[in-house]
Coordinates of C-alpha atoms and ligand atoms in Angstrom, one line a residue:
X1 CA 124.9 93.6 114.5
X2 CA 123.9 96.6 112.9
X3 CA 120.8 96.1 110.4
X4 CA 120.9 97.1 106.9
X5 CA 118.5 99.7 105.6
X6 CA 115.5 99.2 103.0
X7 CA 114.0 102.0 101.3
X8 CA 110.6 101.0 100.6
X9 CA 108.3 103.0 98.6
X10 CA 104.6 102.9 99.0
X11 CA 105.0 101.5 102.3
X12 CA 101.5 102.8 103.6
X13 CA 99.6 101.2 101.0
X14 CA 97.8 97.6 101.1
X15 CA 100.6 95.2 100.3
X16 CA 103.4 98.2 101.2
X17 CA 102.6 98.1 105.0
X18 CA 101.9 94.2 104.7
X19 CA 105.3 94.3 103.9
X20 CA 106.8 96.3 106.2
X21 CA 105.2 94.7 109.4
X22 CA 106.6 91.4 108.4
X23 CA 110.2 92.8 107.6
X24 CA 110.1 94.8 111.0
X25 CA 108.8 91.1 112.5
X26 CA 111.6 89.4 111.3
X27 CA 114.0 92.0 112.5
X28 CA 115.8 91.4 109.7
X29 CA 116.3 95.7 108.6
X30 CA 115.4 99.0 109.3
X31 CA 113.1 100.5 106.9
X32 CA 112.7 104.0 105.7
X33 CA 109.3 103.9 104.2
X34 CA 108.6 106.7 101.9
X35 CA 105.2 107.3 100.7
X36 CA 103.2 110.5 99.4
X37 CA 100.2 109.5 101.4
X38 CA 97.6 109.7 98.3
X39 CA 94.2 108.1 98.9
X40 CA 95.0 105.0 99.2
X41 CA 98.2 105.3 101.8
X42 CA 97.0 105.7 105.4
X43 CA 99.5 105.6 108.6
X44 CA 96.5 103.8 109.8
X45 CA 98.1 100.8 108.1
X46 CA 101.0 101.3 110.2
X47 CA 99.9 101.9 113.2
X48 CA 101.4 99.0 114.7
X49 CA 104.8 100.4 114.4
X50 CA 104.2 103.6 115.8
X51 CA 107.0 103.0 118.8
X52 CA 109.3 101.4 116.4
X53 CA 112.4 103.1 116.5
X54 CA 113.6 100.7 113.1
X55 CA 110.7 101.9 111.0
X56 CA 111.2 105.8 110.2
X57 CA 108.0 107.4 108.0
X58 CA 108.7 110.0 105.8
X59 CA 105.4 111.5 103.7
X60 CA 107.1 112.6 100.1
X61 CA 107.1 111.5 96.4
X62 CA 109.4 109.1 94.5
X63 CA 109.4 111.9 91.7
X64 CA 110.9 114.6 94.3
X65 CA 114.6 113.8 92.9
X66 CA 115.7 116.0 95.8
X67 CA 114.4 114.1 98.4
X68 CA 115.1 110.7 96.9
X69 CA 118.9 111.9 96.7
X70 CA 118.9 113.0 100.6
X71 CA 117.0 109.8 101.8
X72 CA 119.7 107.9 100.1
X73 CA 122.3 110.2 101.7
X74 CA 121.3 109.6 104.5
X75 CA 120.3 106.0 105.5
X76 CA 122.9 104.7 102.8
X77 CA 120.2 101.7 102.2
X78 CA 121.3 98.3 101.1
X79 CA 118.5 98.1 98.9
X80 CA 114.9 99.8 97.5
X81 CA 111.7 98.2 96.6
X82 CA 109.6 100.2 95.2
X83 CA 105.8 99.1 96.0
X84 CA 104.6 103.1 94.8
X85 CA 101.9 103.4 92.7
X86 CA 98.1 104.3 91.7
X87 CA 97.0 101.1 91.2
X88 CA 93.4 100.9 90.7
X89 CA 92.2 100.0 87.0
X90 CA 88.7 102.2 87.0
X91 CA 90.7 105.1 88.5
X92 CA 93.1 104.4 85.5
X93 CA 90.2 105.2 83.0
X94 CA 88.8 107.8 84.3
X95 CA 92.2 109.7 85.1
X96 CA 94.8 108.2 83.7
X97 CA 97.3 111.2 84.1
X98 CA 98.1 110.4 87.7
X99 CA 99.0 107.1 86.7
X100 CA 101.3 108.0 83.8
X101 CA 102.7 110.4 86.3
X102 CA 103.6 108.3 89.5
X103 CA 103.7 105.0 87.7
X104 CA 106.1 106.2 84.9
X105 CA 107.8 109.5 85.5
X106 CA 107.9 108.7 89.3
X107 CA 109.9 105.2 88.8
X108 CA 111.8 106.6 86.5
X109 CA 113.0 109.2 88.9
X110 CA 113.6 106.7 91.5
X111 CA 116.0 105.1 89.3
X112 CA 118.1 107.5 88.2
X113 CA 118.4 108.7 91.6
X114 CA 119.3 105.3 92.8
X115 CA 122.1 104.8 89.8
X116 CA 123.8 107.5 91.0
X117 CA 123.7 106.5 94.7
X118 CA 124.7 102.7 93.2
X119 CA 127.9 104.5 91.8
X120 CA 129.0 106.6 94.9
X121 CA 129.0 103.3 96.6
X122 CA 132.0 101.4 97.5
X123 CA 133.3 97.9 96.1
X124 CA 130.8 95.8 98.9
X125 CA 128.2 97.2 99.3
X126 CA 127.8 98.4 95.5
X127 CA 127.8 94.8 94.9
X128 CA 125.3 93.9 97.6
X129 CA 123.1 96.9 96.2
X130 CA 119.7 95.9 94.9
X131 CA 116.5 97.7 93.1
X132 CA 113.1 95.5 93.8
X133 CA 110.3 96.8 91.6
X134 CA 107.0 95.4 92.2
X135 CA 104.8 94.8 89.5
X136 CA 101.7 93.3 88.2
X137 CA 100.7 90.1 85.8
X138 CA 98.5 92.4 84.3
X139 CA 101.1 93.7 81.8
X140 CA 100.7 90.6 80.1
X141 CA 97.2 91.2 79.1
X142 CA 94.5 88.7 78.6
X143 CA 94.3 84.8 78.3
X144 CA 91.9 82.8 76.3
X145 CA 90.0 80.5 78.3
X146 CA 92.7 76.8 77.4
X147 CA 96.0 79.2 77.1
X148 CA 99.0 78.6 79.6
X149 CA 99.4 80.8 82.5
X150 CA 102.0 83.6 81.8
X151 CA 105.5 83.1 82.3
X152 CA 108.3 85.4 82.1
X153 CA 108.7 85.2 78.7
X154 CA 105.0 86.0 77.9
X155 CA 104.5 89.0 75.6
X156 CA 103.8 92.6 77.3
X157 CA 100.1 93.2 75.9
X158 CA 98.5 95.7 78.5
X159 CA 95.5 96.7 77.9
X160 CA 94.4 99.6 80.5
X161 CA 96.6 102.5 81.2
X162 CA 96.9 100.9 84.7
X163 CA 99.3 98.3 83.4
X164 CA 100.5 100.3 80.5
X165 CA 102.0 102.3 82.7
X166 CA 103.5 99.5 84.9
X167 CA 104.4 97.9 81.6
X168 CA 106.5 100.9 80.8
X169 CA 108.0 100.9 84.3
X170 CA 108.8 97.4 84.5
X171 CA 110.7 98.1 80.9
X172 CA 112.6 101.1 82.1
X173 CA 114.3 98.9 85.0
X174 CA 114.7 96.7 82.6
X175 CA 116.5 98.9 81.0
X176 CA 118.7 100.4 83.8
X177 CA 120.0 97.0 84.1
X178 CA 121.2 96.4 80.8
X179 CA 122.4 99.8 79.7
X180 CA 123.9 101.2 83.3
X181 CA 124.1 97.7 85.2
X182 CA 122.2 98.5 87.7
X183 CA 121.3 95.3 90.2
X184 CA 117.3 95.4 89.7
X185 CA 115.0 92.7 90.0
X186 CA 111.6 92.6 89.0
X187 CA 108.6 90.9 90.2
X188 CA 105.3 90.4 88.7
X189 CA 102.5 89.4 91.0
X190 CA 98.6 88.2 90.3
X191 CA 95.6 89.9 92.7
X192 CA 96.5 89.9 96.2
X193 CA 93.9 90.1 99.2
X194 CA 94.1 90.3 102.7
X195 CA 94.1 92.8 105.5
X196 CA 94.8 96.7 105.1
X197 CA 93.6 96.4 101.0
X198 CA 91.6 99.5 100.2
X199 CA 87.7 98.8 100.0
X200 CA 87.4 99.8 96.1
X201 CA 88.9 97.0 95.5
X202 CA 87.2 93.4 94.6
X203 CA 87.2 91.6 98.3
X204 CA 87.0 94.1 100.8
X205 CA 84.4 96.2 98.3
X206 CA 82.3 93.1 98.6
X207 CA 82.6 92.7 102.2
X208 CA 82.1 96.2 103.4
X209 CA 79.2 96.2 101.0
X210 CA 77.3 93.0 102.0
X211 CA 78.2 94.2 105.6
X212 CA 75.8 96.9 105.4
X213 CA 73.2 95.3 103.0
X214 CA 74.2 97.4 100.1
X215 CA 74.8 96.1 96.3
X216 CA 77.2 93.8 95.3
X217 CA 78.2 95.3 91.5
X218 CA 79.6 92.8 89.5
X219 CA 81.3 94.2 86.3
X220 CA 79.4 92.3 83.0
X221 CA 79.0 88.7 83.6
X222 CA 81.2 88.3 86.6
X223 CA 82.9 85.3 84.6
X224 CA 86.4 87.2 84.7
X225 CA 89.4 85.1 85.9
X226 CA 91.7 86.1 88.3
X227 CA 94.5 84.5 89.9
X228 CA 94.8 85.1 93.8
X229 CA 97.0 85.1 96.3
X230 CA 97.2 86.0 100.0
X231 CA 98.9 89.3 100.9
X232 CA 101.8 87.6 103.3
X233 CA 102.7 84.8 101.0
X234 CA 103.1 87.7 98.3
X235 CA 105.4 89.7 101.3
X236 CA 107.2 85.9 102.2
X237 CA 108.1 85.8 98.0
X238 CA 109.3 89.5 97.6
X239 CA 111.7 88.7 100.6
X240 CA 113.4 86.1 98.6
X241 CA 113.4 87.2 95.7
X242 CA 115.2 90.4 97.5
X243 CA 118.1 88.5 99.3
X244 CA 118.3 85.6 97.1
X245 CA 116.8 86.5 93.6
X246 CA 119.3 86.9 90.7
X247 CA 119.9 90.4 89.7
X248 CA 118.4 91.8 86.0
X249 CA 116.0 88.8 86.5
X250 CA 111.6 89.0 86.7
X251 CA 109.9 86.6 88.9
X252 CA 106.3 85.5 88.5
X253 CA 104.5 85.1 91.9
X254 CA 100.9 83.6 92.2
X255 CA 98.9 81.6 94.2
X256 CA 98.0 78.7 91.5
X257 CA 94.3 80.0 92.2
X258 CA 92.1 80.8 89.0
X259 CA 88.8 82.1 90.5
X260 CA 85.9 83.5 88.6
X261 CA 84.7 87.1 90.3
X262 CA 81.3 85.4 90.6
X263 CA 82.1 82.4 92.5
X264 CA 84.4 84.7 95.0
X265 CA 81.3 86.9 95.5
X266 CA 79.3 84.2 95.7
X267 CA 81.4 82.1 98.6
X268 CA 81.7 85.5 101.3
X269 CA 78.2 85.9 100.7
X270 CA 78.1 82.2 101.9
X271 CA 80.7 82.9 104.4
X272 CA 78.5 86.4 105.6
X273 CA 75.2 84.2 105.7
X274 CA 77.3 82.4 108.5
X275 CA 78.3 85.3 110.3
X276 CA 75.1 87.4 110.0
X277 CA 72.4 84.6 109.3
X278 CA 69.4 87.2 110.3
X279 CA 70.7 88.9 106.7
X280 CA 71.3 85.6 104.6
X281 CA 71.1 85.5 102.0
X282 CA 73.5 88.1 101.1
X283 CA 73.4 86.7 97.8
X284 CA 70.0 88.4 97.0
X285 CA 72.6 91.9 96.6
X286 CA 74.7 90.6 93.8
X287 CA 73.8 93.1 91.2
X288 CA 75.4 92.8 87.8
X289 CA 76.8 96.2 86.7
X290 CA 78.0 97.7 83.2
X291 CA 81.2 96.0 82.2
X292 CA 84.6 97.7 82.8
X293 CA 85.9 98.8 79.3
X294 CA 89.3 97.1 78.0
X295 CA 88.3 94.3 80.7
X296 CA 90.6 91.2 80.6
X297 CA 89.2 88.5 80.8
X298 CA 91.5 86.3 82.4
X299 CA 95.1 86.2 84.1
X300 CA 97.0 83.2 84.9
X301 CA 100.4 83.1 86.4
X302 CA 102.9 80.3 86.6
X303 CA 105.2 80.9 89.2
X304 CA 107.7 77.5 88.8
X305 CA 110.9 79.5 88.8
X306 CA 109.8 81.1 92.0
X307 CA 109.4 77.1 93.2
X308 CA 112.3 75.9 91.0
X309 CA 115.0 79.2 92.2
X310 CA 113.6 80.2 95.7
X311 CA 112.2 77.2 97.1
X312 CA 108.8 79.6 97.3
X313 CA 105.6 78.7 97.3
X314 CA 101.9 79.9 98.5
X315 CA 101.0 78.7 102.2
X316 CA 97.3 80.3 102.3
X317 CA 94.3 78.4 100.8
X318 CA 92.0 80.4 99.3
X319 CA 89.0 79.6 101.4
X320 CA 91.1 80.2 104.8
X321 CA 92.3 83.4 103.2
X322 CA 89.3 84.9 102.8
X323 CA 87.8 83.5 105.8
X324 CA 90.5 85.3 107.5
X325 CA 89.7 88.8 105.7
X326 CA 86.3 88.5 105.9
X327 CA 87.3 88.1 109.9
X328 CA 89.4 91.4 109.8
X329 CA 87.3 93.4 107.8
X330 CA 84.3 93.0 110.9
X331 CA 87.0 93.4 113.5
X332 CA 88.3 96.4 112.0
X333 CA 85.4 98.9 111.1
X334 CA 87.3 101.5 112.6
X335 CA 90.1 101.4 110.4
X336 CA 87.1 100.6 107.4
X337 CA 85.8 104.0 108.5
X338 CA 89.5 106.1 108.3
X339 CA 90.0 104.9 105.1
X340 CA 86.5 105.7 103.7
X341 CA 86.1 109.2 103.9
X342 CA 85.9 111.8 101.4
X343 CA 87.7 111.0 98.6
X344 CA 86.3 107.5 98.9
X345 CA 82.9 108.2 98.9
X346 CA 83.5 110.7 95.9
X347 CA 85.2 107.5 94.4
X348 CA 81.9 105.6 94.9
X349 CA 79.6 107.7 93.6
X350 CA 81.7 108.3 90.5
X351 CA 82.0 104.6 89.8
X352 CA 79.2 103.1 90.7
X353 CA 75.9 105.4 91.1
X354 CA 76.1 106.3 87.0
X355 CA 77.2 103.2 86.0
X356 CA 74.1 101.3 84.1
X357 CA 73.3 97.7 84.2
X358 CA 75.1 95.1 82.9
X359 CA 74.0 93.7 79.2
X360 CA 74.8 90.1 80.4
X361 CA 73.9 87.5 78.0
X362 CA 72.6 89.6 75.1
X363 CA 70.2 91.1 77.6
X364 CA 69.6 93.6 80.4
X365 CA 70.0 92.0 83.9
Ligands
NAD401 P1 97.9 100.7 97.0 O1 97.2 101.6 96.1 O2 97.2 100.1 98.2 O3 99.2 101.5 97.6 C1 100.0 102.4 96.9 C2 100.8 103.2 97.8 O4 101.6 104.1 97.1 C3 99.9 104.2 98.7 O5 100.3 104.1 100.0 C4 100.2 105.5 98.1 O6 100.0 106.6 99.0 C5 101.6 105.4 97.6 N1 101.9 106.3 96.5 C6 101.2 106.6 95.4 N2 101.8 107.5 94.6 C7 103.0 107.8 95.2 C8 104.1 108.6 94.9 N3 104.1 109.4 93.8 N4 105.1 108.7 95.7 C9 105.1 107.9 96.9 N5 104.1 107.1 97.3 C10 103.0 107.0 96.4 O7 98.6 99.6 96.1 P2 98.9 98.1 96.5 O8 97.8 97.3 96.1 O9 99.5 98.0 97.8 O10 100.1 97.8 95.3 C11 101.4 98.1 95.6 C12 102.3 97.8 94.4 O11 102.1 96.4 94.1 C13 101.9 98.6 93.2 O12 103.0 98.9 92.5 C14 101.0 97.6 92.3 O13 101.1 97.9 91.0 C15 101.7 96.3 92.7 N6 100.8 95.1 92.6 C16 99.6 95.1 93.3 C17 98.7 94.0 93.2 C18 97.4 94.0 93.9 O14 96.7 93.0 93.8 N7 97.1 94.9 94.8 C19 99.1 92.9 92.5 C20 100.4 92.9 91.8 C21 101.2 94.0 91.9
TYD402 P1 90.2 94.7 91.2 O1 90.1 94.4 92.6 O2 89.9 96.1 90.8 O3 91.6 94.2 90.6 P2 92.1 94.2 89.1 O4 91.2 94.9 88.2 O5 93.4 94.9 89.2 O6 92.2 92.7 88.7 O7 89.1 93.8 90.4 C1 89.2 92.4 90.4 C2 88.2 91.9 89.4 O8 86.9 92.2 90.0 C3 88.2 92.5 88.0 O9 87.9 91.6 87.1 C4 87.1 93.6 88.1 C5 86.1 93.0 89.0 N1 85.3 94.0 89.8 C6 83.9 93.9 89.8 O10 83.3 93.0 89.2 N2 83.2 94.8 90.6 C7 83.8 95.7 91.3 O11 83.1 96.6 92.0 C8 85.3 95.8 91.3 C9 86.0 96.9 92.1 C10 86.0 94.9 90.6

């Protein structure tokens, strides 16, 4: 049986090439991944699939209408799920252009490009045809310490051009599916971690970091919520919602898993005491940092239609899931060491080295 095709966008970012590998596992299509290759895309991620004649890479830009049109030419793909983005919040304030540009203008490329395909198709597999856009819980903006968790009928209230511009993507497929019918679905996911995420961000930041007996900067307080969830049962959940979701619908995905920043510093420098007790404790590094501006100060999610519709539902405790990522991050340093050069450490010293200290409590920490 022949497979069907996915486009996937993004596909050698963190939760991209998650996804990929465990599409290509399952066997279940052939994916053409498109991804510009910015900063945070490496074909390091990939490199697992190097020999995999049902994986074809191709480096370009989901605003290059041109190349979107002859991709879709030419694999015909049953579907698109669009995973590209910049998608770190401090990058989004101190250069939010690139966002507005690749977040925005780049999705809205993608779809027009794939209504026309959508129309050229033929009865089937025009009716099979679906758009997957991944976004964020952060468009919803902040909850107050007692509110409910989001659902999908929370108000859009972003508050960092990050998720304003995802906001505004996650309304223009919105929009492609009322006004031109177009078959999109649209998912809006808490904090993943796990394996192949970037080290600016939170986890790996903290492990790469307390690896090498370097500061620990925790924005303000540290007393921001998150909800988290493992990268694979984010990649499970996007699979569903892709062969069995209902079309012009928005899933919530989370992993019922409110976590302070603090406490999740706190427990991998627990778990790094264990694995490098001559340095413990790593705790002595946490080193409270100006606050983030716009910071929100909690998200929430409450994914029961994912339970209710798709029979979905989180498999990885937190505690084993960052066990686990604490293990790949020390049995990867070489892929740590591809993905931090240049443009990383620029990133670092930008971020952190002029940031002050945190005012934390009415006072200087
Ligand atoms: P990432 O930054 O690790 O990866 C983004 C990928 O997109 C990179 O490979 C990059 O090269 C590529 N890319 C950027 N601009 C592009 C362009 N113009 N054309 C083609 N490729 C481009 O991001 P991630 O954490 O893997 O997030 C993937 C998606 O999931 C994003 O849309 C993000 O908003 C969403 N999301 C992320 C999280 C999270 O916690 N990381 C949570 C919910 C939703
Ligand atoms: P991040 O991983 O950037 O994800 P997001 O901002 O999309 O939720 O940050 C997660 C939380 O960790 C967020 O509240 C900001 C905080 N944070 C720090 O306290 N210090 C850091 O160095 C970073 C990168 C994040």
């Amino acid at each position: 049986m022949q497979l069907p095709n996915w486009l996937v966008t993004g596909g050698a970012g963190f939760i991209g090439s998650n996804f990929v590998r465990s599409v290509r596992r399952a066997g279940c299509a052939r994916i053409i991944n498109l991804d510009k290759l910015t900063y945070a895309g490496h074909l390091e991620n990939l490199a697992d699939l190097a020999d995999d004649r049902d994986h074809v890479f191709v480096r370009g830009d989901i605003g290059d209408a041109t190349l979107i049109d002859s991709l879709l030419r030419e694999h015909q793909p049953a579907a698109i799920v669009n995973f590209a983005a910049e998608s770190h919040v401090d990058r989004s304030i101190t250069g939010p252009q690139e966002f507005i540009q690749t977040n925005v203008v780049g999705t809205h490329t993608l779809l027009q490009c794939a209504l026309s395909y959508w129309k050229s198709l033929g009865g089937g597999r025009a009716a099979g045809f679906r758009f997957l856009h991944v976004s964020t819980d952060e468009v919803y903006g902040s909850l107050g310490p007692h509110d409910p968790p989001f659902t999908e009928d929370s108000q859009y209230r972003p508050n960092s051009p990050y998720a304003a511009s995802k906001a505004a993507a996650d309304h223009l497929v919105r929009a492609y599916h009322q006004t031109f019918g177009l078959a999109t679905l649209t998912t809006n996911c808490s904090n993943n971690y796990g394996p192949y995420q970037h080290p600016e961000k939170l986890i790996p930041l903290m492990i790469e970091n307390g690896r090498s007996g370097r500061p620990l900067p925790v924005y303000g307080d540290g007393r921001q919520v998150r909800d988290w969830l493992y990268v694979q049962d984010h990649c499970d959940a996007l699979r569903l919602v892709l062969e069995r979701g209902r079309a012009g619908e928005t899933y919530n995905i989370g992993g019922d898993c409110e976590c302070a920043n603090l406490d999740i510093v706190s427990s991998l420098c627990r778990l790094l005491d264990d694995m490098y007790p001559k340095d413990a404790p790593h705790a002595k590094l946490i080193a409270h940092v100006a606050d983030r501006p716009g910071h929100d100060r909690r998200y929430a999610i409450d994914a029961s239609k994912m339970r209710r519709e798709l029979g979905w539902h989180p498999r990885t405790g937190f505690d084993d899931g960052l066990a686990c990522t604490l293990r790949w991050y020390a049995e990867h340093a070489d892929w740590v060491a591809a993905v931090s050069t240049g443009a990383h450490e620029r990133w670092i010293e930008a971020n952190y080295v002029r940031r002050g200290p945190a005012a934390v409590n009415g006072g200087i920490k």
